[in-house]
Amino acid sequence: MKQRPFSLRSGVITAMVVCWILPIVIVVTVAGLLLNMSYQRAARMELESDATNALTQVEMVFNDAVAASKDVSYDGVVRSAYRKYLDTADSTELYRRVNEYLTQSFSRDSKYQAVFITFWDQQVNAEPYLIGSGTAGFELVRTYHSHASAIRTEMERADTSIRFLVLDGVLYEARNLLDGHFQPYATVVMMCSPQVFFLPINAVGNISNVQITLDGSTFVLTEEGVLENQTLSQTPQTECFEAVVEDHSIAFQGVPGGFNAWAETPWLRSAVVMVALMVLPLLAYVVYLFYRHVTGPMETLARANRLVMEGQRGFEIVDTAPNAEFQRLFNHFNAMSRELKSQFERSYLEQQATQQAKIKALQSQINPHFLNNTLEIINWEARIAENDRVCAMIEALSTMLDAALDRDGRTQIPLKEELGYVDAYLYIIRQRLGEGLQVERDIDDDILPQMVPRLILQPLVENAVEHDLTDRRGGRLCLRAYCRAGLMYLDIEHDGTMTEADRLSVQRVLADTGVKPTRGIRVGLRNVNQRLKLLYGEAGKLSIDETTPGTILARVTFPATKQGNP
């Protein structure tokens, strides 16, 4: 009998009881016994806690200091002022803008005694700086100038790194400022206040002979808040506490009071090891349960969803879920995937059928006026006398009817065949207009096999004839076809003029606003435009405009297709 998957909720509760509650009870019990048995250990933990808190406070101050130096580098104020200086060479304006920026950014910050910005360009004769309130500004500037050379030497090797330097008991923070080419153009140097940066370390109780180490520089912080460069002798009881801030090492060491609980009670180490050995397997079991019942099924769902998004519609999850909840999700996903595939296929078939129906409907619209005129001419010619012209006209009419009826159902034909329909139409029109109609062709034989929409040129030629050339009793009509940059261009250029009303009418037809054209000849233009949109989308275009006075150009543009493939 197939085992029913158990509930995810039951699994989580079981994991919590076995893997968390039991270890916590054990740890708390052992900790209580240890605390009751050893007051000295509690004192040691208090010392470590104080030291950790002190380092945490120092880390926060250093993090703020690092962030402040980054702000100077990244907010762009100094860089913008320096760029303006490069354009104007006005060092006074550079000093004013940078000093104003320093005042706004650091005047209320007690971490700094003074802040300097030194430009590497020797032509800058002003050195912007900010002196903290309540300090002897002249002495601070003089102190900084005594160390400026050593700081500059160090910063030439620093690139974008931040440097903390302790020179003659003075703590500096320095960072290079880079231009748009990542080349240093200035250095911001912050004279730090030792009381703010290191006072939490001096506040740690039950520890003596404290000395601080910052990036390899060792010094002592006096009760007056002054740094003294000195190294105290170490003893076996000396303890060291370390932290790292943005790749900068901060440490302090000293001799704690009391005795070493670890050395006096070796069983304490054994107890800790035993607890760890008990907790680790349980923790591994929790991780295993979580992966089996949560992470694994979620990865399966995510992988299946990604496959569906990549096009594998109808993809189904065949794996069995380890619990009831995810099994229901698997079943729902499979049902959704099947339904998505079904809807997609149905939508595709419906869209394809609709598009074909629209194309067929558009192709089936033939201008009755043209057929009537043609039959009338044939009838007139037949009444006068029998001659070859009547036969030729009947053949041309037959060609036109074959093209219109579209018996083979092709939506695209070679350009050569399409030009044959145009020639048949023009032959009939010449019988009406006589030698007054001048037809020119500029078509390369190499593109004759190119596929074009069926009856795409005849409606445009008919529009030119009926709208302009008939009224003139003739004129010039030029047919051009060419390919360029992957696009096929079909041009019909003829004599004629366009009034403002004509332009508005053509624009409404090409915009496909749904308004029925008022003139029958415009129906052909609308059909051509709609067929281009159906076949090629936005890539198919039709434009009609008067390019030069007395000349109208109708242009069809669509993507060129591979020759010989409709």
Coordinates of C-alpha atoms in Angstrom, one line a residue:
M1 CA 0.0 0.0 0.0
K2 CA 1.4 3.4 -1.0
Q3 CA 2.3 5.5 2.1
R4 CA 0.5 8.8 2.3
P5 CA 2.9 11.8 2.6
F6 CA 2.8 13.4 6.0
S7 CA 2.0 17.1 6.6
L8 CA 4.7 19.7 6.2
R9 CA 3.5 21.3 9.4
S10 CA 4.0 18.0 11.4
G11 CA 7.5 17.7 9.9
V12 CA 8.4 21.3 10.9
I13 CA 7.1 20.8 14.5
T14 CA 9.0 17.5 14.8
A15 CA 12.2 19.1 13.5
M16 CA 11.8 22.0 16.0
V17 CA 11.3 19.7 19.0
V18 CA 14.1 17.3 18.0
C19 CA 16.6 19.8 16.6
W20 CA 16.1 23.0 18.6
I21 CA 14.1 22.6 21.8
L22 CA 16.1 19.6 23.1
P23 CA 19.5 21.2 22.4
I24 CA 18.4 24.5 24.0
V25 CA 17.3 22.6 27.1
I26 CA 20.6 20.9 27.3
V27 CA 22.7 24.0 26.7
V28 CA 20.7 26.0 29.2
T29 CA 21.0 23.3 31.8
V30 CA 24.8 23.0 31.3
A31 CA 25.2 26.7 31.3
G32 CA 23.2 27.0 34.6
L33 CA 25.4 24.4 36.3
L34 CA 28.6 26.1 35.0
L35 CA 27.4 29.5 36.2
N36 CA 26.5 28.1 39.7
M37 CA 29.9 26.4 40.0
S38 CA 32.2 29.1 38.8
Y39 CA 31.7 32.8 39.6
Q40 CA 35.1 33.5 38.1
R41 CA 33.9 32.2 34.8
A42 CA 31.1 34.7 35.0
A43 CA 33.6 37.5 35.7
R44 CA 35.6 36.4 32.7
M45 CA 32.6 36.4 30.5
E46 CA 31.7 39.9 31.7
L47 CA 35.2 41.1 30.9
E48 CA 34.9 39.5 27.4
S49 CA 31.5 41.1 26.9
D50 CA 32.8 44.5 27.9
A51 CA 35.7 44.1 25.6
T52 CA 33.5 43.0 22.7
N53 CA 31.1 45.9 23.4
A54 CA 34.0 48.3 23.4
L55 CA 35.3 47.0 20.1
T56 CA 31.8 47.1 18.7
Q57 CA 31.6 50.8 19.6
V58 CA 35.0 51.4 18.2
E59 CA 34.0 49.6 15.0
M60 CA 30.9 51.8 14.7
V61 CA 33.0 54.9 15.0
F62 CA 35.5 53.6 12.4
N63 CA 32.6 52.6 10.1
D64 CA 31.2 56.1 10.3
A65 CA 34.6 57.5 9.6
V66 CA 35.1 55.2 6.6
A67 CA 31.7 56.1 5.3
A68 CA 32.4 59.9 5.7
S69 CA 35.6 59.6 3.7
K70 CA 33.7 57.6 1.0
D71 CA 31.1 60.4 0.9
V72 CA 33.8 62.9 0.1
S73 CA 35.0 60.7 -2.7
Y74 CA 31.6 59.7 -4.2
D75 CA 29.2 62.6 -3.8
G76 CA 31.1 64.5 -6.5
V77 CA 31.2 68.0 -4.8
V78 CA 35.0 68.2 -4.6
R79 CA 35.4 66.6 -8.0
S80 CA 33.0 69.1 -9.6
A81 CA 34.8 72.0 -7.9
Y82 CA 38.2 70.7 -9.1
R83 CA 36.9 70.3 -12.7
K84 CA 35.7 73.9 -12.7
Y85 CA 39.1 75.0 -11.4
L86 CA 40.8 73.1 -14.3
D87 CA 38.6 75.2 -16.6
T88 CA 39.0 78.6 -14.9
A89 CA 42.2 78.2 -12.9
D90 CA 40.5 80.1 -10.1
S91 CA 42.0 78.6 -6.9
T92 CA 40.2 81.1 -4.7
E93 CA 36.8 79.8 -5.9
L94 CA 38.0 76.2 -5.5
Y95 CA 39.0 77.0 -1.9
R96 CA 35.7 78.6 -1.2
R97 CA 33.5 75.8 -2.6
V98 CA 35.5 73.0 -1.0
N99 CA 35.8 74.7 2.4
E100 CA 32.0 75.4 2.4
Y101 CA 31.5 71.7 1.6
L102 CA 33.8 70.7 4.5
T103 CA 31.9 73.0 6.9
Q104 CA 28.6 71.6 5.9
S105 CA 29.7 68.0 6.2
F106 CA 32.0 67.9 9.2
S107 CA 31.6 71.0 11.4
R108 CA 29.2 69.2 13.8
D109 CA 31.1 65.9 13.8
S110 CA 33.0 65.5 17.1
K111 CA 35.1 62.6 15.6
Y112 CA 37.4 65.0 13.9
Q113 CA 39.7 67.8 15.2
A114 CA 40.3 69.0 11.7
V115 CA 39.7 68.0 8.1
F116 CA 42.1 68.9 5.2
I117 CA 41.9 68.5 1.4
T118 CA 45.3 68.7 -0.3
F119 CA 45.3 68.8 -4.1
W120 CA 48.1 67.0 -5.9
D121 CA 48.2 69.8 -8.5
Q122 CA 51.1 72.1 -7.3
Q123 CA 49.3 75.0 -9.1
V124 CA 46.6 75.0 -6.5
N125 CA 47.9 77.6 -4.0
A126 CA 45.0 77.1 -1.5
E127 CA 44.5 74.2 0.8
P128 CA 40.9 73.9 2.0
Y129 CA 40.5 72.8 5.6
L130 CA 38.0 72.7 8.4
I131 CA 39.0 73.2 12.1
G132 CA 36.7 71.8 14.7
S133 CA 35.1 74.2 17.2
G134 CA 36.9 74.7 20.5
T135 CA 40.4 73.7 19.4
A136 CA 43.6 75.6 18.8
G137 CA 43.3 75.8 15.0
F138 CA 46.8 77.2 14.4
E139 CA 48.5 74.3 16.3
L140 CA 46.4 71.7 14.4
V141 CA 47.4 73.2 11.0
R142 CA 51.0 73.3 12.0
T143 CA 50.9 69.7 13.3
Y144 CA 49.3 68.6 10.1
H145 CA 51.9 70.4 7.9
S146 CA 54.7 68.6 9.9
H147 CA 53.2 65.3 8.9
A148 CA 52.0 66.2 5.3
S149 CA 55.1 64.8 3.6
A150 CA 54.8 61.4 5.3
I151 CA 51.1 61.3 4.5
R152 CA 51.7 62.2 0.9
T153 CA 54.3 59.5 0.5
E154 CA 52.0 56.9 2.0
M155 CA 49.0 58.0 -0.1
E156 CA 51.0 57.7 -3.4
R157 CA 50.9 54.0 -2.8
A158 CA 47.4 53.8 -1.5
D159 CA 45.4 54.1 -4.7
T160 CA 41.7 54.1 -3.5
S161 CA 42.4 52.5 -0.2
I162 CA 41.8 54.3 3.1
R163 CA 44.9 54.7 5.4
F164 CA 44.8 55.2 9.2
L165 CA 48.2 56.6 10.3
V166 CA 49.5 57.3 13.8
L167 CA 52.3 59.9 13.5
D168 CA 53.8 61.4 16.7
G169 CA 50.7 60.4 18.7
V170 CA 48.3 62.0 16.1
L171 CA 45.7 59.8 14.4
Y172 CA 45.0 60.5 10.8
E173 CA 42.5 59.0 8.3
A174 CA 43.4 59.6 4.7
R175 CA 41.8 58.7 1.3
N176 CA 42.7 59.7 -2.3
L177 CA 40.0 61.3 -4.5
L178 CA 40.0 60.1 -8.1
D179 CA 38.9 61.9 -11.2
G180 CA 36.9 60.5 -14.1
H181 CA 40.1 58.7 -15.4
F182 CA 40.5 57.0 -12.0
Q183 CA 43.7 59.1 -11.3
P184 CA 44.2 60.7 -7.9
Y185 CA 43.9 64.5 -7.9
A186 CA 43.6 65.2 -4.2
T187 CA 43.7 63.6 -0.7
V188 CA 41.3 64.2 2.1
V189 CA 43.0 63.9 5.5
M190 CA 41.0 63.8 8.7
M191 CA 42.7 64.5 12.0
C192 CA 40.8 62.2 14.3
S193 CA 39.9 62.7 17.9
P194 CA 41.3 59.8 20.0
Q195 CA 38.8 60.4 22.8
V196 CA 35.9 59.6 20.4
F197 CA 37.7 56.7 18.6
F198 CA 39.3 54.8 21.5
L199 CA 37.7 56.0 24.7
P200 CA 35.4 52.9 24.9
I201 CA 38.5 50.7 25.2
N202 CA 39.8 52.6 28.2
A203 CA 36.4 52.1 29.8
V204 CA 36.8 48.3 29.9
G205 CA 37.1 47.3 33.6
N206 CA 39.2 44.6 35.2
I207 CA 42.0 44.9 32.7
S208 CA 45.4 46.7 33.0
N209 CA 48.4 47.6 30.8
V210 CA 46.0 48.3 27.9
Q211 CA 47.7 49.1 24.6
I212 CA 46.0 49.6 21.2
T213 CA 47.1 48.4 17.8
L214 CA 45.8 50.0 14.5
D215 CA 47.1 48.6 11.2
G216 CA 50.4 47.6 12.9
S217 CA 50.9 50.9 14.8
T218 CA 50.9 50.4 18.6
F219 CA 50.2 53.1 21.1
V220 CA 48.6 53.9 24.5
L221 CA 45.6 56.1 25.1
T222 CA 46.2 58.2 28.3
E223 CA 43.4 59.3 30.6
E224 CA 43.6 62.8 29.1
G225 CA 42.7 61.3 25.7
V226 CA 46.2 61.7 24.2
L227 CA 47.9 59.0 22.1
E228 CA 51.5 58.0 23.1
N229 CA 53.6 55.9 20.8
Q230 CA 54.9 53.1 23.0
T231 CA 54.8 49.3 23.3
L232 CA 54.2 47.7 26.7
S233 CA 55.8 44.4 27.7
Q234 CA 53.6 41.4 27.3
T235 CA 53.1 38.6 29.9
P236 CA 51.6 35.2 29.5
Q237 CA 48.3 36.6 31.0
T238 CA 48.0 39.2 28.3
E239 CA 44.7 39.0 26.3
C240 CA 44.1 40.4 22.9
F241 CA 40.8 41.4 21.3
E242 CA 40.6 42.1 17.6
A243 CA 38.2 43.5 15.0
V244 CA 38.4 44.3 11.3
V245 CA 36.8 47.3 9.7
E246 CA 37.0 47.7 5.9
D247 CA 40.3 45.6 5.9
H248 CA 41.7 47.7 8.8
S249 CA 42.8 45.7 11.8
I250 CA 41.9 47.2 15.2
A251 CA 43.0 45.4 18.4
F252 CA 43.8 46.1 22.0
Q253 CA 45.4 43.9 24.6
G254 CA 45.9 43.9 28.3
V255 CA 46.2 41.7 31.4
P256 CA 42.8 40.7 32.9
G257 CA 42.3 40.4 36.6
G258 CA 41.5 37.0 38.4
F259 CA 42.6 33.6 37.2
N260 CA 42.3 31.8 33.9
A261 CA 39.1 29.7 34.3
W262 CA 40.0 27.5 31.2
A263 CA 43.3 26.5 32.8
E264 CA 41.8 25.8 36.2
T265 CA 38.8 23.8 35.0
P266 CA 39.8 21.7 32.1
W267 CA 36.5 19.8 32.2
L268 CA 34.8 23.0 31.0
R269 CA 36.4 22.6 27.7
S270 CA 35.3 19.0 27.6
A271 CA 31.7 20.0 28.4
V272 CA 31.7 22.5 25.6
V273 CA 33.0 20.0 23.1
M274 CA 30.4 17.5 24.2
V275 CA 27.6 20.0 23.7
A276 CA 28.9 20.9 20.3
L277 CA 29.1 17.2 19.3
M278 CA 25.5 16.8 20.4
V279 CA 24.2 19.9 18.6
L280 CA 26.0 19.4 15.3
P281 CA 24.3 16.1 14.3
L282 CA 20.9 17.5 15.3
L283 CA 21.6 20.6 13.3
A284 CA 22.6 18.5 10.3
Y285 CA 19.3 16.6 10.6
V286 CA 17.3 19.8 10.7
V287 CA 19.1 20.9 7.5
Y288 CA 18.4 17.6 5.9
L289 CA 14.7 17.7 6.8
F290 CA 14.3 21.3 5.6
Y291 CA 16.0 20.5 2.3
R292 CA 14.0 17.3 1.7
H293 CA 10.6 18.8 2.5
V294 CA 11.0 22.5 1.5
T295 CA 14.0 23.4 -0.5
G296 CA 14.0 20.3 -2.8
P297 CA 10.4 20.6 -3.9
M298 CA 10.7 24.3 -4.3
E299 CA 13.7 23.8 -6.6
T300 CA 11.6 21.2 -8.6
L301 CA 8.8 23.8 -9.0
A302 CA 11.2 26.5 -10.0
R303 CA 12.9 24.3 -12.6
A304 CA 9.6 23.3 -14.1
N305 CA 8.4 26.9 -14.2
R306 CA 11.6 27.9 -15.9
L307 CA 11.1 25.2 -18.6
V308 CA 7.6 26.4 -19.2
M309 CA 8.8 30.0 -19.5
E310 CA 11.4 28.9 -22.1
G311 CA 8.7 27.5 -24.3
Q312 CA 8.1 23.9 -23.1
R313 CA 4.4 24.4 -22.6
G314 CA 2.6 21.4 -21.3
F315 CA 5.7 20.3 -19.2
E316 CA 4.7 18.2 -16.2
I317 CA 6.4 17.3 -13.0
V318 CA 6.8 13.5 -12.7
D319 CA 8.6 13.5 -9.3
T320 CA 6.6 12.6 -6.2
A321 CA 6.6 15.3 -3.5
P322 CA 7.8 14.3 0.0
N323 CA 4.8 15.9 1.7
A324 CA 1.1 16.4 1.0
E325 CA 1.3 20.2 0.6
F326 CA 3.9 20.1 -2.2
Q327 CA 2.2 17.2 -3.8
R328 CA -0.9 19.4 -4.2
L329 CA 1.3 22.1 -5.6
F330 CA 2.8 19.7 -8.1
N331 CA -0.7 18.6 -9.2
H332 CA -1.9 22.1 -9.6
F333 CA 1.2 23.1 -11.6
N334 CA 0.7 20.1 -14.0
A335 CA -2.9 21.0 -14.5
M336 CA -2.0 24.6 -15.1
S337 CA 0.7 23.6 -17.6
R338 CA -1.7 21.4 -19.5
E339 CA -4.3 24.1 -19.6
L340 CA -1.7 26.7 -20.7
K341 CA -0.6 24.5 -23.6
S342 CA -4.2 23.8 -24.6
Q343 CA -5.1 27.5 -24.6
F344 CA -2.0 28.5 -26.4
E345 CA -2.6 26.0 -29.2
R346 CA -6.3 27.0 -29.5
S347 CA -5.4 30.7 -29.5
Y348 CA -2.7 30.1 -32.2
L349 CA -5.1 28.2 -34.4
E350 CA -7.8 30.8 -34.0
Q351 CA -5.4 33.6 -34.8
Q352 CA -4.1 31.8 -37.8
A353 CA -7.6 31.1 -39.1
T354 CA -8.7 34.7 -38.5
Q355 CA -5.6 36.1 -40.3
Q356 CA -6.1 33.9 -43.3
A357 CA -9.8 34.8 -43.4
K358 CA -9.0 38.5 -43.3
I359 CA -6.5 38.2 -46.1
K360 CA -8.9 36.2 -48.2
A361 CA -11.6 38.7 -47.6
L362 CA -9.4 41.6 -48.5
Q363 CA -8.1 39.9 -51.7
S364 CA -11.6 39.1 -52.8
Q365 CA -12.6 42.8 -53.0
I366 CA -12.5 43.7 -56.7
N367 CA -13.5 47.1 -58.0
P368 CA -16.7 46.6 -60.0
H369 CA -16.1 49.9 -61.8
F370 CA -13.0 48.6 -63.4
L371 CA -14.6 45.4 -64.6
N372 CA -17.5 47.4 -66.1
N373 CA -15.2 49.8 -67.9
T374 CA -13.2 46.9 -69.2
L375 CA -16.2 45.0 -70.5
E376 CA -17.5 48.2 -72.1
I377 CA -14.3 48.7 -74.0
I378 CA -14.2 45.1 -75.1
N379 CA -17.8 45.4 -76.2
W380 CA -17.1 48.6 -78.1
E381 CA -14.1 47.1 -79.9
A382 CA -16.1 44.0 -80.8
R383 CA -18.8 46.1 -82.4
I384 CA -16.5 48.0 -84.7
A385 CA -14.4 45.2 -86.0
E386 CA -12.7 42.0 -85.2
N387 CA -9.0 42.5 -84.6
D388 CA -6.1 41.4 -82.4
R389 CA -6.6 44.2 -79.9
V390 CA -9.9 42.6 -78.7
C391 CA -8.1 39.2 -78.2
A392 CA -5.3 40.9 -76.3
M393 CA -7.7 42.7 -74.1
I394 CA -9.6 39.5 -73.4
E395 CA -6.3 37.8 -72.4
A396 CA -5.4 40.7 -70.2
L397 CA -8.8 40.6 -68.5
S398 CA -8.4 36.8 -68.0
T399 CA -5.1 37.4 -66.3
M400 CA -6.6 40.0 -64.0
L401 CA -9.5 37.7 -63.1
D402 CA -7.1 34.8 -62.3
A403 CA -5.2 37.1 -60.0
A404 CA -8.3 38.4 -58.3
L405 CA -9.9 34.9 -57.9
D406 CA -6.7 33.5 -56.4
R407 CA -7.5 29.8 -57.1
D408 CA -4.3 28.4 -55.7
G409 CA -4.7 30.3 -52.3
R410 CA -1.2 31.9 -52.3
T411 CA -0.9 35.1 -50.3
Q412 CA 2.6 35.8 -51.7
I413 CA 3.9 35.4 -55.3
P414 CA 7.2 36.3 -57.1
L415 CA 7.6 39.9 -58.1
K416 CA 7.8 38.8 -61.7
E417 CA 4.3 37.3 -61.5
E418 CA 2.9 40.4 -59.8
L419 CA 4.4 42.6 -62.5
G420 CA 2.6 40.4 -65.1
Y421 CA -0.8 41.4 -63.4
V422 CA 0.2 45.0 -63.6
D423 CA 1.2 44.7 -67.3
A424 CA -2.2 43.1 -68.0
Y425 CA -4.0 46.0 -66.3
L426 CA -1.9 48.6 -68.0
Y427 CA -2.5 47.1 -71.4
I428 CA -6.3 47.5 -70.9
I429 CA -5.8 51.0 -69.6
R430 CA -3.8 52.0 -72.7
Q431 CA -6.8 51.1 -74.8
R432 CA -8.6 53.9 -73.0
L433 CA -5.8 56.5 -72.8
G434 CA -3.9 55.6 -76.0
E435 CA -0.3 56.8 -76.4
G436 CA -0.8 59.5 -73.8
L437 CA 0.1 57.0 -71.1
Q438 CA 3.8 56.6 -70.8
V439 CA 5.0 53.7 -68.6
E440 CA 8.6 53.4 -67.4
R441 CA 10.1 50.5 -65.4
D442 CA 13.3 50.5 -63.3
I443 CA 13.5 47.0 -61.9
D444 CA 16.6 44.9 -61.6
D445 CA 16.2 41.3 -63.0
D446 CA 17.9 39.9 -59.9
I447 CA 15.0 40.8 -57.6
L448 CA 12.3 39.4 -59.9
P449 CA 12.2 36.1 -57.8
Q450 CA 11.6 38.1 -54.6
M451 CA 8.2 37.2 -52.9
V452 CA 5.7 40.0 -52.6
P453 CA 2.0 40.0 -51.5
R454 CA -0.4 39.1 -54.3
L455 CA -2.2 42.1 -56.0
I456 CA -0.1 44.6 -54.0
L457 CA 0.8 46.8 -57.0
Q458 CA -2.3 46.7 -59.1
P459 CA -4.5 48.7 -56.6
L460 CA -1.9 51.4 -56.4
V461 CA -1.5 51.6 -60.2
E462 CA -5.3 51.7 -60.5
N463 CA -5.4 54.5 -57.9
A464 CA -2.8 56.5 -59.9
V465 CA -4.7 55.9 -63.2
E466 CA -8.2 56.6 -62.0
H467 CA -7.4 59.5 -59.6
D468 CA -4.9 61.4 -61.7
L469 CA -3.9 60.0 -65.2
T470 CA -7.5 59.5 -66.5
D471 CA -8.4 63.2 -65.8
R472 CA -5.2 64.2 -67.7
R473 CA -5.9 61.8 -70.5
G474 CA -2.4 60.3 -69.9
G475 CA 0.9 61.1 -68.3
R476 CA 4.0 59.5 -67.0
L477 CA 3.9 56.4 -64.7
C478 CA 7.1 54.8 -63.4
L479 CA 7.5 51.5 -61.6
R480 CA 10.5 50.9 -59.4
A481 CA 11.5 47.9 -57.2
Y482 CA 14.6 47.4 -55.2
C483 CA 16.0 45.9 -52.0
R484 CA 18.0 47.8 -49.4
A485 CA 19.1 46.8 -45.8
G486 CA 16.8 43.8 -45.8
L487 CA 13.7 45.7 -46.9
M488 CA 11.8 45.5 -50.2
Y489 CA 10.7 48.8 -51.8
L490 CA 8.0 49.0 -54.5
D491 CA 7.6 52.6 -55.9
I492 CA 4.8 53.9 -58.2
E493 CA 5.6 57.4 -59.3
H494 CA 3.2 59.3 -61.6
D495 CA 2.2 62.7 -62.7
G496 CA -0.5 64.4 -60.5
T497 CA -1.1 66.8 -57.7
M498 CA -2.6 66.3 -54.3
T499 CA -4.9 68.9 -52.6
E500 CA -5.1 69.3 -48.9
A501 CA -8.4 67.3 -49.0
D502 CA -6.6 64.5 -50.8
R503 CA -3.9 64.4 -48.2
L504 CA -6.4 64.2 -45.4
S505 CA -8.4 61.5 -47.1
V506 CA -5.2 59.4 -47.7
Q507 CA -4.1 59.9 -44.1
R508 CA -7.5 58.7 -42.8
V509 CA -7.4 55.6 -45.1
L510 CA -3.8 54.7 -44.1
A511 CA -4.5 55.3 -40.4
D512 CA -7.3 52.7 -40.6
T513 CA -9.6 54.7 -38.3
G514 CA -12.6 52.5 -39.3
V515 CA -14.3 55.2 -41.3
K516 CA -15.6 53.9 -44.6
P517 CA -13.8 55.6 -47.6
T518 CA -16.1 58.0 -49.5
R519 CA -14.5 57.2 -52.9
G520 CA -14.3 53.7 -54.3
I521 CA -10.7 54.0 -55.4
R522 CA -9.7 54.5 -51.8
V523 CA -10.9 51.0 -50.9
G524 CA -7.9 49.6 -52.8
L525 CA -5.5 51.7 -50.8
R526 CA -7.1 50.6 -47.5
N527 CA -7.0 47.0 -48.5
V528 CA -3.3 47.2 -49.5
N529 CA -2.5 48.9 -46.1
Q530 CA -4.5 46.3 -44.1
R531 CA -2.9 43.4 -45.9
L532 CA 0.6 44.8 -45.2
K533 CA -0.2 45.1 -41.5
L534 CA -1.6 41.6 -41.4
L535 CA 1.3 40.0 -43.2
Y536 CA 4.2 42.0 -41.7
G537 CA 2.9 43.9 -38.7
E538 CA 4.6 47.3 -38.2
A539 CA 7.3 46.4 -40.6
G540 CA 4.8 46.7 -43.5
K541 CA 4.2 50.3 -44.6
L542 CA 2.4 52.2 -47.3
S543 CA 2.9 55.9 -48.0
I544 CA 1.5 58.3 -50.6
D545 CA 2.7 61.9 -51.0
E546 CA 3.5 64.5 -53.5
T547 CA 7.3 64.4 -53.5
T548 CA 7.8 67.3 -55.9
P549 CA 5.3 69.6 -57.5
G550 CA 3.3 67.7 -60.1
T551 CA 4.7 64.2 -59.0
I552 CA 3.1 61.8 -56.6
L553 CA 4.9 58.8 -55.1
A554 CA 3.2 55.7 -53.6
R555 CA 5.7 53.5 -51.8
V556 CA 5.3 50.0 -50.3
T557 CA 7.9 48.8 -47.8
F558 CA 8.1 45.4 -46.2
P559 CA 10.8 42.9 -45.2
A560 CA 12.5 41.1 -48.1
T561 CA 11.8 37.4 -48.0
K562 CA 14.0 34.5 -49.2
Q563 CA 13.7 34.2 -52.9
G564 CA 11.4 31.4 -54.1
N565 CA 9.7 30.8 -50.7
P566 CA 6.2 32.3 -50.3

